[in-house]
PDB file of C-alpha atoms in Angstrom:
ATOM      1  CA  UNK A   1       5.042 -40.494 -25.550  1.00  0.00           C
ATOM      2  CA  UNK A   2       6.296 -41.792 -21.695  1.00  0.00           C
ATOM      3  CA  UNK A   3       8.152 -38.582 -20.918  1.00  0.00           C
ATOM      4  CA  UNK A   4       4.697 -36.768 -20.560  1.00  0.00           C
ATOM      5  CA  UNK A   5       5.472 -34.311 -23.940  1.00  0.00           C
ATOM      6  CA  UNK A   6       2.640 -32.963 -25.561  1.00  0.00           C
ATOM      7  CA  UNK A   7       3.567 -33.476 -29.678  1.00  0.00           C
ATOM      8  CA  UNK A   8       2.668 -30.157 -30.063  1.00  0.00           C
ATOM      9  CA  UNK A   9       3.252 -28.192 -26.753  1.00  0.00           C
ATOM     10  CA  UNK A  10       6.475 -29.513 -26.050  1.00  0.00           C
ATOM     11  CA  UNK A  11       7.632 -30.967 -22.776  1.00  0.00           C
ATOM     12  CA  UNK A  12       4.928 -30.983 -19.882  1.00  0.00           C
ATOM     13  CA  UNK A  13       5.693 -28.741 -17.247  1.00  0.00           C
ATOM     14  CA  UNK A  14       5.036 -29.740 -13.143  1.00  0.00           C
ATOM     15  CA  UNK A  15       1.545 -28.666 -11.825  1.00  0.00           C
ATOM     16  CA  UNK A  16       2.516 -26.148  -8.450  1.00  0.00           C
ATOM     17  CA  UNK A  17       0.152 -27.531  -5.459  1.00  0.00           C
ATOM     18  CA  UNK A  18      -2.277 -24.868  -4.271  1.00  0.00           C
ATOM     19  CA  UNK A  19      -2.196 -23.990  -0.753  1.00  0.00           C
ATOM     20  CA  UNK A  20      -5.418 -24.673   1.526  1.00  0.00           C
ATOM     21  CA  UNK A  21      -5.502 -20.454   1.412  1.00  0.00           C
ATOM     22  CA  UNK A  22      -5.530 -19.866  -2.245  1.00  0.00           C
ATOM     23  CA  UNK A  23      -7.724 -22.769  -2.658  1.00  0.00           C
ATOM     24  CA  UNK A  24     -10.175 -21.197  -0.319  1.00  0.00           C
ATOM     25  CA  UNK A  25     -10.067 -17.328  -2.293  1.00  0.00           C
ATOM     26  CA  UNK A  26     -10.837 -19.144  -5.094  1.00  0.00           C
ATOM     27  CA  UNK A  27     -14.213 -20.983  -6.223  1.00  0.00           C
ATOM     28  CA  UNK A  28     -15.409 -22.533  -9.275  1.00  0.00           C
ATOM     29  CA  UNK A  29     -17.764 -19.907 -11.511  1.00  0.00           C
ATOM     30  CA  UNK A  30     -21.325 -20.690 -13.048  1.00  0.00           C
ATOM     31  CA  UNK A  31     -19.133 -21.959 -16.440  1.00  0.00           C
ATOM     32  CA  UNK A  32     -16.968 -23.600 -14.262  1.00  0.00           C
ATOM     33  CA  UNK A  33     -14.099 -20.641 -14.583  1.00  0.00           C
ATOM     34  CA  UNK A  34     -12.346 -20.435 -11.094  1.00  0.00           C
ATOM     35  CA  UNK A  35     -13.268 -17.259  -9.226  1.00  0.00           C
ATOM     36  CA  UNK A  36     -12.034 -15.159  -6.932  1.00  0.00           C
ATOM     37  CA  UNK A  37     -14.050 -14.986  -4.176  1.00  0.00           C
ATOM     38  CA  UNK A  38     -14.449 -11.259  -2.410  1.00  0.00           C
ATOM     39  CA  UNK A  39     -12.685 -12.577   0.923  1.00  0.00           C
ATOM     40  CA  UNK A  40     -13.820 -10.297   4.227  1.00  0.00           C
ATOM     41  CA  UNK A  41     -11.772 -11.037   6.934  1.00  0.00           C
ATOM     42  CA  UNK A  42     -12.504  -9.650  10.388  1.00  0.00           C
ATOM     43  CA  UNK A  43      -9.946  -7.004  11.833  1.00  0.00           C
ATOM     44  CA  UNK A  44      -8.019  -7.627  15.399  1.00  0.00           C
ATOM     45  CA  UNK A  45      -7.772  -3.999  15.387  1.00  0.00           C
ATOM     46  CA  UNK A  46      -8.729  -0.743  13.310  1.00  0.00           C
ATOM     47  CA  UNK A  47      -5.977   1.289  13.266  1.00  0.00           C
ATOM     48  CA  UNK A  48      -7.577   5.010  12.813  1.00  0.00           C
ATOM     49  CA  UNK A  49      -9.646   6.831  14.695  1.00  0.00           C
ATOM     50  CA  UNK A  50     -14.007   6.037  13.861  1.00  0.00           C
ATOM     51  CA  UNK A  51     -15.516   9.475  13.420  1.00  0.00           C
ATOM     52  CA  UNK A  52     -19.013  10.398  14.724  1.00  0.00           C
ATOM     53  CA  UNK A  53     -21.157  11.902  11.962  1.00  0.00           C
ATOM     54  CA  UNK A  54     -22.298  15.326  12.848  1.00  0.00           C
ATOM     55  CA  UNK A  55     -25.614  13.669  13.334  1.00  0.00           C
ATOM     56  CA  UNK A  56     -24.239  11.067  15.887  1.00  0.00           C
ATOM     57  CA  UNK A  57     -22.388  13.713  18.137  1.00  0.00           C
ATOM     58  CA  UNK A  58     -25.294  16.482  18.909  1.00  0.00           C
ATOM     59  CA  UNK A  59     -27.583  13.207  19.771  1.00  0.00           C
ATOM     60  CA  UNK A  60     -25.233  12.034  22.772  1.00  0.00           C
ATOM     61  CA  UNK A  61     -26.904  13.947  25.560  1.00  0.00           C
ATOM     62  CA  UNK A  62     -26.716  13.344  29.419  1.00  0.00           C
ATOM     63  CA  UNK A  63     -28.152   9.650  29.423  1.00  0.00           C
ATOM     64  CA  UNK A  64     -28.474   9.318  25.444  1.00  0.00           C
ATOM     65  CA  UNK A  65     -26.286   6.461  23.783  1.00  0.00           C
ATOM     66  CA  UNK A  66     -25.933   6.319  19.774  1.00  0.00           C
ATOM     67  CA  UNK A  67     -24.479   2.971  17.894  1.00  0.00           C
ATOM     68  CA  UNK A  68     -21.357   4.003  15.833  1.00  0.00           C
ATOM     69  CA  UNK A  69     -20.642   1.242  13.038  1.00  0.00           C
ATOM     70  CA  UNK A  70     -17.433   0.163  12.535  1.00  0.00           C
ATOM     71  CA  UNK A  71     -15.430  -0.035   9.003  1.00  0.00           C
ATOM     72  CA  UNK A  72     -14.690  -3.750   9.628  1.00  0.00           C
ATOM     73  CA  UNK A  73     -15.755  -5.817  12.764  1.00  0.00           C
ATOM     74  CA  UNK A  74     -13.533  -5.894  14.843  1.00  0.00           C
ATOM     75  CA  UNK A  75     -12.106  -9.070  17.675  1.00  0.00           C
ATOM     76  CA  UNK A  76     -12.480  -8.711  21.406  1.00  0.00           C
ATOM     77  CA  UNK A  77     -10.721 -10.453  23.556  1.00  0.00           C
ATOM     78  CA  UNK A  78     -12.954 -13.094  24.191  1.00  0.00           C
ATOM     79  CA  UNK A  79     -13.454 -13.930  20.742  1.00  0.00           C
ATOM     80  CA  UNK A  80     -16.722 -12.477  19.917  1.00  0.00           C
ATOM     81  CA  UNK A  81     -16.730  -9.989  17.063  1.00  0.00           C
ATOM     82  CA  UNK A  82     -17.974  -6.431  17.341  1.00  0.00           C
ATOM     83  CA  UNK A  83     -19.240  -4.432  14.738  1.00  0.00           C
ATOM     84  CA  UNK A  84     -20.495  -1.495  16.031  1.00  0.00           C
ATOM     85  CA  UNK A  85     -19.687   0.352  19.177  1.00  0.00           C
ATOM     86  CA  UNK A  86     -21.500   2.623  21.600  1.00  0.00           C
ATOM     87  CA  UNK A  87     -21.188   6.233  22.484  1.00  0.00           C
ATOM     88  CA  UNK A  88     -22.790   8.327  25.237  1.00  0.00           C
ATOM     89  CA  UNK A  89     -22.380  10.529  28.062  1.00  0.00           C
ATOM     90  CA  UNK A  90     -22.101   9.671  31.295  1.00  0.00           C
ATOM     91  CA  UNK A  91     -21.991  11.864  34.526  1.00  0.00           C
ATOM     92  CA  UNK A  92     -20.548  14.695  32.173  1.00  0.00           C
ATOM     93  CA  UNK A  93     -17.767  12.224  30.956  1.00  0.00           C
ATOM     94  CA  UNK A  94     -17.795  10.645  27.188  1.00  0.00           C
ATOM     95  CA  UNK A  95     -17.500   7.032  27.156  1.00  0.00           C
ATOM     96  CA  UNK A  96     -17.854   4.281  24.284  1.00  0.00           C
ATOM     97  CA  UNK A  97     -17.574   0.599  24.803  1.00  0.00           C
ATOM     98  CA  UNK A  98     -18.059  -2.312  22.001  1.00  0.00           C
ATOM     99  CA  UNK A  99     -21.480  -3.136  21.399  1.00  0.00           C
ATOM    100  CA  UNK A 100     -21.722  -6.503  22.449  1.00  0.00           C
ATOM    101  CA  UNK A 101     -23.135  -8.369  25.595  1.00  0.00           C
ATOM    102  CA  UNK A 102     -20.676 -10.410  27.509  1.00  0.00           C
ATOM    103  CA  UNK A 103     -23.232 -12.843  27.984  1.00  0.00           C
ATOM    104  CA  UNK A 104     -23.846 -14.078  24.412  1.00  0.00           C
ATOM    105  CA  UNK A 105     -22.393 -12.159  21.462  1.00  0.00           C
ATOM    106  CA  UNK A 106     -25.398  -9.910  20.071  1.00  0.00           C
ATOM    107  CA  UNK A 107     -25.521  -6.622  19.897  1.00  0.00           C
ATOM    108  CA  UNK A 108     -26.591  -5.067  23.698  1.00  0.00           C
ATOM    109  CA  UNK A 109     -29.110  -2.975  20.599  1.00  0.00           C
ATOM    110  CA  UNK A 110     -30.935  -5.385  19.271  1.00  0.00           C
ATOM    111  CA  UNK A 111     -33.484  -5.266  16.679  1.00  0.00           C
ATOM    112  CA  UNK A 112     -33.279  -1.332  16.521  1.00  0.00           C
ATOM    113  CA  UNK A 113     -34.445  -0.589  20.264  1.00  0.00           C
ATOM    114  CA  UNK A 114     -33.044   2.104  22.860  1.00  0.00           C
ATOM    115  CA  UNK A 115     -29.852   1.308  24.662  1.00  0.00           C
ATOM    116  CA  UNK A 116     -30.933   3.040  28.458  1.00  0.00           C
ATOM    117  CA  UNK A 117     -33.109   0.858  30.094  1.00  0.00           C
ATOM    118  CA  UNK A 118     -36.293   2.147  31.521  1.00  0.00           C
ATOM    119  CA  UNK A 119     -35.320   3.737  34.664  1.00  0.00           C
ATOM    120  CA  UNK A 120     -32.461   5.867  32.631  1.00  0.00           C
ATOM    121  CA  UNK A 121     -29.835   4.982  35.190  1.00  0.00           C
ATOM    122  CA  UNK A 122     -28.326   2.210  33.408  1.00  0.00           C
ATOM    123  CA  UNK A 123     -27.468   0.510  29.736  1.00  0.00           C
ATOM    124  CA  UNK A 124     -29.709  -2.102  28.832  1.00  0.00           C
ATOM    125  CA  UNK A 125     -29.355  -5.690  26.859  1.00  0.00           C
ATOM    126  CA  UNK A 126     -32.584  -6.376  25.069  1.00  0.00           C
ATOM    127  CA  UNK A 127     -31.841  -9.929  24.361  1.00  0.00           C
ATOM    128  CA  UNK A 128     -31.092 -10.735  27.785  1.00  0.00           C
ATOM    129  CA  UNK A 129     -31.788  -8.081  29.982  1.00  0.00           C
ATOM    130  CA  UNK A 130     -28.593  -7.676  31.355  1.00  0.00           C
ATOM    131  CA  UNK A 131     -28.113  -4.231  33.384  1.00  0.00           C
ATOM    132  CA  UNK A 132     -24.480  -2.375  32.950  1.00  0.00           C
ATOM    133  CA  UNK A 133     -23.571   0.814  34.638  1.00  0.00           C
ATOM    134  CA  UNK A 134     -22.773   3.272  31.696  1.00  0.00           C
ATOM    135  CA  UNK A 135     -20.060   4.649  33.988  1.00  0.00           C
ATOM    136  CA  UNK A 136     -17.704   1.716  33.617  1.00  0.00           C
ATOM    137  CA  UNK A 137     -19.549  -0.686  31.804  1.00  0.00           C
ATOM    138  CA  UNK A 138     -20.225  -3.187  34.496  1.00  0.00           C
ATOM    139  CA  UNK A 139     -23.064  -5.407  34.568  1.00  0.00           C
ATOM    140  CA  UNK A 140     -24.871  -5.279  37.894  1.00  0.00           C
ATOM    141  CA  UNK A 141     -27.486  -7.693  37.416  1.00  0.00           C
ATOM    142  CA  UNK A 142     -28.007 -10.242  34.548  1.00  0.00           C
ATOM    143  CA  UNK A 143     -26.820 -13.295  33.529  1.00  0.00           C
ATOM    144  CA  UNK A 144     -23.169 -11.791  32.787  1.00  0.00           C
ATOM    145  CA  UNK A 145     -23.263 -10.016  35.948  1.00  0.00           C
ATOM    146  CA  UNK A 146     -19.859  -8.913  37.217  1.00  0.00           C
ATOM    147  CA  UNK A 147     -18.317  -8.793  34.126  1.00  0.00           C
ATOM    148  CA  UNK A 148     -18.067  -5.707  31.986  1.00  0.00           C
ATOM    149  CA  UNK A 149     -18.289  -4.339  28.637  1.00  0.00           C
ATOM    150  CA  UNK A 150     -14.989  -3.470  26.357  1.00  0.00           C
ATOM    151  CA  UNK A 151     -13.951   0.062  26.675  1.00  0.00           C
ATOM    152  CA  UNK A 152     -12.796   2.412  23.743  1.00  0.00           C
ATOM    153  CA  UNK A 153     -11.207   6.041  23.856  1.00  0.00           C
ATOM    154  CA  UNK A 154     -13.445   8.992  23.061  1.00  0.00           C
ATOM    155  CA  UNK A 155     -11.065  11.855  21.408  1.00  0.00           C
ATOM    156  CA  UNK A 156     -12.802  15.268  21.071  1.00  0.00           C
ATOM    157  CA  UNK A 157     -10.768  17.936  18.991  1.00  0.00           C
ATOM    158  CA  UNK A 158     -11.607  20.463  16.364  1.00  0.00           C
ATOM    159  CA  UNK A 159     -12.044  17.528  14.077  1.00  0.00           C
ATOM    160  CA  UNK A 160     -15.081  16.442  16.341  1.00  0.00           C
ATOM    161  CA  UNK A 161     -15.618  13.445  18.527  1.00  0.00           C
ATOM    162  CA  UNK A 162     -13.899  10.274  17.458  1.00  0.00           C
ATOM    163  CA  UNK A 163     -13.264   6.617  19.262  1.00  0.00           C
ATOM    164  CA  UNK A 164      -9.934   5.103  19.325  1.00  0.00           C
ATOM    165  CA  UNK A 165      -8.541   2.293  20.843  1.00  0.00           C
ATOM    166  CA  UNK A 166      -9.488  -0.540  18.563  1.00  0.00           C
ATOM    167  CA  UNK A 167      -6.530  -2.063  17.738  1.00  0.00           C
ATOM    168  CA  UNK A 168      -4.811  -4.751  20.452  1.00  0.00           C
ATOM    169  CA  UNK A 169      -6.271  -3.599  23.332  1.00  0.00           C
ATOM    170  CA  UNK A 170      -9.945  -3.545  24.353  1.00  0.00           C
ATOM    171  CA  UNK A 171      -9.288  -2.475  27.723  1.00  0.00           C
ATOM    172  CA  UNK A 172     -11.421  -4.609  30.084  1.00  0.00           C
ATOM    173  CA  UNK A 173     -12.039  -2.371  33.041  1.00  0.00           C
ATOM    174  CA  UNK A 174     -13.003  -5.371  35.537  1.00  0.00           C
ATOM    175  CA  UNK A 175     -14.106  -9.218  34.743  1.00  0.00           C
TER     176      UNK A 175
END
């Protein structure tokens, strides 16, 4: 047979190329069955509000910052990924900001430690030490200094204390 027909099956019919996406979603099982693979993609934005847990909001006291998790990490602008973002109080005033250092992309709570450094006035890298103002986020010393962390919108309602502000637009407040 030169036309490519099976005797049985009947005429052959074209093979559709895969794309280089599909090809990547899918991956060869243990029995050699093709798979889909569970693909995670980070966000460039979350579009609802993150709420704080009950727990999270009576913890933020004057000088006290708590690590809110996001659903899905989430861009910045520079092309780091965050994943979590902080919440405190500062001179009265809410604030949050992504909870990465501009230096290198880790989070500015490494390893589980506290976010105020020791002299309570300021936020506090542990990786590299670098010294932001929780005001506006600005590093004043460090090897990042004058740049400053990504801001987020704190929303307090009946509903409780929320961030917004994730999606397209980190606000940087200086760099």
């Amino acid at each position: 047979l030169t036309d490519g027909a099976h005797p049985l099956r009947g005429p052959a019919r074209p093979v559709r190329p895969q794309g280089p996406a599909k090809a990547a979603r899918e991956r060869a099982g243990p029995t050699g069955v093709l798979l889909r693979a569970a693909v995670r993609r980070p966000a460039r934005g979350v579009k609802r509000r993150v709420e704080l847990s009950h727990e999270q909001a009576r913890a933020i006291a004057p000088g006290q910052f708590v690590r809110v998790a996001l659903p899905r990490p989430v861009w910045m602008p520079d092309g780091n990924l965050a994943a979590s973002v902080i919440v405190g109080r500062s001179g009265g005033a809410l604030v949050a900001y992504a909870n990465v250092c501009r230096h290198q992309p880790v989070p500015l709570d490494a390893g589980g430690t506290p976010l105020v450094a020791p002299d309570g006035t300021h936020l506090l890298c542990q990786s590299h030490g670098a010294l932001y103002r929780p005001s506006d986020g600005f590093c004043v010393a460090g090897p990042c200094e004058g740049k400053s962390l990504f801001a987020a919108r704190v929303v307090t309602d009946a509903g409780g204390v929320g961030v917004e502000g994730l999606c397209h637009g980190w606000e940087r407040l200086t760099d």
